[in-house]
XYZ file of N, CA and C in Angstrom:
387
model
N 21.843 10.786 7.510
C 20.463 10.889 8.147
C 20.494 9.819 9.219
N 19.996 10.297 10.468
C 19.793 9.229 11.453
C 18.368 8.686 11.487
N 18.085 7.807 12.302
C 16.900 6.934 12.282
C 15.818 8.202 12.743
N 16.023 9.031 13.596
C 15.176 10.057 14.108
C 14.821 10.940 12.891
N 15.942 11.242 12.153
C 15.664 12.017 10.926
C 14.768 11.314 9.920
N 15.089 10.124 9.613
C 14.193 9.549 8.665
C 12.658 9.291 8.960
N 12.523 9.246 10.413
C 11.246 9.254 10.888
C 10.545 10.534 10.769
N 11.288 11.663 11.018
C 10.811 13.025 10.989
C 10.588 13.204 9.390
N 11.305 12.715 8.657
C 10.992 12.915 7.245
C 9.774 12.283 6.740
N 9.464 11.263 7.184
C 8.289 10.448 6.992
C 6.952 11.157 7.516
N 7.283 11.813 8.793
C 6.093 12.327 9.334
C 5.748 13.879 8.785
N 6.955 14.463 8.237
C 6.916 15.778 7.662
C 6.129 15.549 6.296
N 6.407 14.627 5.563
C 5.679 14.387 4.251
C 4.408 14.086 4.561
N 4.111 13.219 5.556
C 2.488 12.908 5.664
C 1.888 14.205 6.160
N 2.491 15.101 7.016
C 1.935 16.362 7.338
C 1.739 17.301 6.256
N 2.676 17.456 5.416
C 2.563 18.408 4.393
C 1.589 17.911 3.375
N 1.542 16.455 3.095
C 0.403 16.133 2.248
C -0.891 16.412 2.896
N -1.275 16.328 4.339
C -2.359 16.475 4.706
C -2.748 18.278 4.622
N -1.541 19.090 4.855
C -1.739 20.291 4.805
C -2.196 20.638 3.254
N -1.326 20.252 2.312
C -1.822 20.468 0.996
C -3.146 20.227 0.426
N -3.537 19.072 1.083
C -4.845 18.409 0.675
C -6.040 19.457 1.377
N -5.850 19.986 2.294
C -6.797 20.643 3.185
C -6.874 22.186 2.501
N -5.726 22.687 2.159
C -5.536 23.962 1.663
C -6.111 24.115 0.261
N -5.688 23.135 -0.623
C -6.106 23.030 -2.008
C -7.380 22.402 -2.348
N -7.842 21.584 -1.719
C -8.983 20.765 -1.729
C -8.698 19.658 -3.059
N -7.490 19.391 -3.253
C -7.263 18.265 -4.248
C -8.015 16.911 -3.809
N -8.499 16.392 -4.938
C -9.233 15.057 -4.650
C -8.322 13.874 -4.430
N -7.298 14.149 -3.763
C -6.336 13.046 -3.272
C -6.175 12.923 -1.809
N -6.181 11.787 -1.130
C -6.044 11.823 0.146
C -4.569 12.496 0.573
N -4.470 13.041 1.607
C -3.258 13.874 2.057
C -2.047 12.810 1.968
N -2.375 11.521 2.390
C -1.393 10.374 2.601
C -0.767 10.240 1.262
N -1.514 10.110 0.140
C -1.086 9.946 -1.144
C -0.247 11.331 -1.564
N -0.781 12.487 -1.326
C 0.199 13.577 -1.676
C 1.374 13.411 -0.813
N 1.401 13.089 0.405
C 2.521 12.921 1.257
C 3.591 11.982 0.558
N 3.143 10.953 0.009
C 3.816 9.796 -0.596
C 4.494 10.424 -1.979
N 3.803 11.364 -2.639
C 4.357 11.835 -3.729
C 5.417 12.614 -3.436
N 5.376 13.645 -2.211
C 6.348 14.412 -1.908
C 7.568 13.656 -1.441
N 7.310 12.437 -0.654
C 8.534 11.790 -0.367
C 9.283 11.192 -1.577
N 8.544 10.711 -2.641
C 9.115 10.251 -3.685
C 9.943 11.338 -4.373
N 9.399 12.357 -4.530
C 10.139 13.654 -5.100
C 11.342 13.899 -4.286
N 11.361 13.945 -2.852
C 12.464 14.227 -2.077
C 13.482 13.011 -2.347
N 13.035 11.803 -2.374
C 14.149 10.813 -2.504
C 14.609 10.711 -4.050
N 14.061 11.436 -4.993
C 14.566 11.550 -6.289
C 15.579 12.697 -6.330
N 15.311 13.703 -5.529
C 16.383 14.872 -5.429
C 17.517 14.483 -4.502
N 17.210 13.643 -3.400
C 18.392 13.296 -2.538
C 18.340 11.960 -2.315
N 19.059 11.182 -3.179
C 19.288 9.815 -3.401
C 20.101 9.189 -2.031
N 20.887 9.960 -1.453
C 21.694 9.536 -0.396
C 21.058 9.150 0.752
N 19.663 9.644 0.951
C 18.948 9.279 2.211
C 18.294 7.914 2.091
N 18.406 7.269 0.886
C 17.534 6.116 0.626
C 17.988 4.804 1.780
N 19.198 4.537 1.926
C 19.590 3.590 2.817
C 19.161 3.805 4.181
N 19.139 4.741 4.794
C 18.504 5.061 6.228
C 17.077 5.045 6.405
N 16.387 5.488 5.250
C 15.090 5.490 5.217
C 14.558 4.040 4.820
N 15.363 3.214 3.955
C 14.968 1.835 3.908
C 15.009 1.067 5.268
N 15.961 1.440 6.083
C 16.157 0.733 7.265
C 14.956 1.000 8.223
N 14.669 2.284 8.279
C 13.591 2.788 9.337
C 12.113 2.004 8.567
N 11.867 2.144 7.324
C 10.696 1.628 6.803
C 10.665 0.110 7.104
N 11.911 -0.678 6.879
C 11.808 -2.084 7.344
C 11.485 -2.264 8.697
N 12.042 -1.442 9.596
C 11.782 -1.791 11.086
C 10.163 -1.527 11.179
N 9.834 -0.313 10.555
C 8.323 0.000 10.912
C 7.412 -1.037 10.366
N 7.789 -1.684 9.260
C 6.803 -2.764 8.640
C 6.965 -3.938 9.412
N 8.244 -4.354 9.973
C 8.422 -5.556 10.814
C 7.584 -5.344 12.288
N 7.297 -4.200 12.629
C 6.708 -4.032 13.729
C 5.183 -3.543 13.647
N 4.712 -3.671 12.501
C 3.495 -3.183 12.101
C 2.245 -3.651 12.932
N 2.485 -4.827 13.447
C 1.327 -5.418 14.284
C 1.200 -4.499 15.433
N 2.308 -3.956 15.938
C 2.099 -3.084 17.292
C 1.166 -1.773 16.930
N 1.246 -1.514 15.869
C 0.184 -0.410 15.477
C -1.257 -0.618 15.563
N -1.570 -1.913 15.387
C -2.878 -2.289 15.638
C -3.471 -2.517 16.959
N -2.512 -2.650 17.773
C -2.944 -2.849 19.252
C -3.981 -1.618 19.723
N -3.754 -0.431 19.511
C -4.849 0.452 20.113
C -6.190 0.232 19.365
N -6.320 -0.006 18.006
C -7.503 -0.420 17.343
C -8.106 -1.724 17.981
N -7.538 -2.588 18.453
C -7.767 -3.862 19.019
C -8.473 -3.546 20.328
N -7.737 -2.819 21.050
C -8.049 -2.356 22.583
C -9.523 -1.704 22.378
N -9.444 -0.799 21.241
C -10.909 0.078 21.014
C -12.134 -0.841 20.731
N -11.775 -2.077 20.142
C -12.912 -2.958 20.122
C -13.499 -3.509 21.493
N -12.677 -3.392 22.189
C -13.334 -3.978 23.494
C -14.193 -3.127 23.896
N -14.361 -1.675 23.863
C -15.252 -0.820 24.335
C -16.627 -0.989 23.460
N -16.388 -1.711 22.315
C -17.722 -1.672 21.402
C -18.438 -3.083 21.638
N -18.498 -3.602 22.865
C -19.051 -4.940 22.885
C -20.531 -5.061 22.562
N -21.267 -4.096 22.897
C -22.837 -4.049 22.383
C -23.045 -4.050 21.069
N -22.345 -2.965 20.080
C -22.666 -3.080 18.852
C -22.050 -4.240 18.202
N -20.856 -4.838 18.585
C -20.293 -5.962 18.085
C -21.227 -7.185 18.195
N -21.830 -7.383 19.422
C -22.711 -8.560 19.798
C -24.052 -8.373 18.790
N -24.390 -7.326 18.570
C -25.608 -6.962 17.749
C -25.310 -7.205 16.293
N -24.341 -6.510 15.772
C -23.904 -6.426 14.305
C -22.696 -7.448 13.886
N -22.063 -8.072 14.967
C -20.771 -9.028 14.656
C -21.004 -9.791 13.437
N -22.151 -10.555 13.392
C -22.195 -11.532 12.309
C -22.372 -10.814 10.929
N -23.137 -9.873 10.827
C -23.104 -9.076 9.661
C -21.799 -8.368 9.115
N -21.075 -7.828 10.115
C -19.665 -7.265 10.070
C -18.953 -8.384 9.480
N -18.808 -9.524 9.946
C -17.886 -10.403 9.549
C -18.286 -11.255 8.270
N -19.495 -11.293 7.894
C -20.064 -11.745 6.615
C -19.660 -10.589 5.553
N -19.863 -9.255 5.756
C -19.369 -8.278 4.959
C -17.909 -8.355 4.560
N -17.229 -8.557 5.585
C -15.700 -8.553 5.523
C -15.369 -9.760 4.767
N -15.961 -10.946 4.927
C -15.635 -12.121 4.334
C -15.836 -11.971 2.829
N -17.076 -11.381 2.553
C -17.592 -11.358 1.109
C -16.805 -10.262 0.330
N -16.447 -9.318 1.014
C -15.674 -8.166 0.338
C -14.078 -8.516 0.136
N -13.613 -9.309 0.929
C -12.327 -9.788 0.833
C -12.252 -10.951 -0.437
N -13.246 -11.818 -0.350
C -13.065 -12.823 -1.506
C -13.580 -12.047 -2.879
N -14.313 -11.093 -2.866
C -14.479 -10.436 -4.124
C -13.266 -9.644 -4.551
N -12.525 -8.955 -3.619
C -11.461 -8.306 -3.990
C -10.379 -9.271 -4.493
N -10.252 -10.426 -4.006
C -9.410 -11.610 -4.297
C -9.645 -11.852 -5.829
N -10.845 -12.140 -5.971
C -11.248 -12.729 -7.392
C -11.082 -11.392 -8.424
N -11.437 -10.321 -8.193
C -11.166 -9.227 -9.114
C -9.697 -8.851 -9.347
N -9.131 -9.064 -8.218
C -7.561 -9.000 -8.414
C -7.030 -9.947 -9.455
N -7.496 -11.195 -9.304
C -6.869 -12.424 -10.019
C -7.357 -12.110 -11.480
N -8.664 -11.732 -11.742
C -9.147 -11.589 -13.059
C -8.308 -10.284 -13.688
N -8.103 -9.290 -13.165
C -7.472 -8.241 -13.672
C -5.899 -8.530 -14.069
N -5.336 -9.312 -13.022
C -3.996 -9.738 -13.168
C -3.933 -10.712 -14.404
N -4.721 -11.589 -14.531
C -4.768 -12.451 -15.747
C -4.833 -11.636 -16.975
N -5.875 -10.715 -16.954
C -6.022 -9.892 -18.077
C -4.735 -9.011 -18.446
N -4.108 -8.458 -17.430
C -3.112 -7.646 -17.691
C -1.925 -8.545 -18.276
N -1.643 -9.776 -17.687
C -0.523 -10.718 -18.194
C -0.919 -10.968 -19.783
N -2.169 -11.204 -20.050
C -2.452 -11.507 -21.461
C -2.232 -10.457 -22.404
N -2.740 -9.049 -21.816
C -2.578 -8.062 -22.611
C -1.111 -7.458 -22.799
N -0.461 -7.439 -21.618
C 0.865 -6.605 -21.670
C 2.200 -7.705 -21.444
N 1.835 -8.930 -21.181
C 2.880 -9.871 -20.770
C 3.625 -10.331 -22.187
N 4.780 -10.994 -21.943
C 5.493 -11.593 -23.215
C 4.373 -12.475 -24.096
N 4.753 -12.371 -25.266
C 3.921 -13.393 -26.210
C 4.285 -14.806 -25.764
N 3.081 -15.586 -25.924
C 3.370 -17.004 -25.672
C 3.872 -17.736 -26.922
N 5.054 -18.604 -26.641
C 5.627 -19.225 -27.722
C 4.667 -20.137 -28.677
N 4.739 -20.024 -29.911
C 4.058 -20.824 -30.803
C 4.539 -22.395 -30.902
N 3.497 -23.248 -31.110
C 3.916 -24.616 -30.810
C 5.026 -24.915 -31.837
N 5.141 -24.474 -33.203
C 6.077 -24.731 -34.160
C 7.676 -24.301 -33.467
N 7.352 -23.345 -32.886
C 8.841 -22.565 -32.357
C 9.387 -23.534 -31.192
N 8.275 -23.936 -30.339
C 8.769 -25.093 -29.134
C 9.451 -26.165 -29.836
N 8.756 -26.771 -30.821
C 9.297 -28.172 -31.467
C 10.573 -27.976 -32.171
N 10.833 -26.700 -32.747
C 12.013 -26.323 -33.397
C 13.307 -26.191 -32.438
N 12.765 -25.657 -31.273
C 13.768 -25.306 -30.275
C 14.249 -26.766 -29.520
N 13.230 -27.583 -29.581
C 13.480 -28.828 -28.945
C 14.390 -29.708 -29.525
N 14.393 -29.669 -31.003
C 15.366 -30.544 -31.931
C 16.690 -30.186 -32.232
């Protein structure tokens, strides 16, 4: 598979996911359905993984370029940004902090619940001697 073929596969899975979402009304975003289709494709055709890995690595490395149109679009929104910018910034900061705290709490819970058992003090002393 060529680089163009790998990009076409990614776009096809995205499009197919969107079509399935709109036709069936599944309560999943089309992008998620497309990812499941891509996962199924890679399970059936594993020889395409190396090329797809190279393409997705390149896309991820150049991800910042994808944000240029959005950043340029903000320039046209000077009025609303000057009026609501502080509120948007505060909401973004609070939601980011809250997301980080919830993620840390859930991670600690998951490690305690599903992680390896902690060694008992007696076992540590016996192993040291």
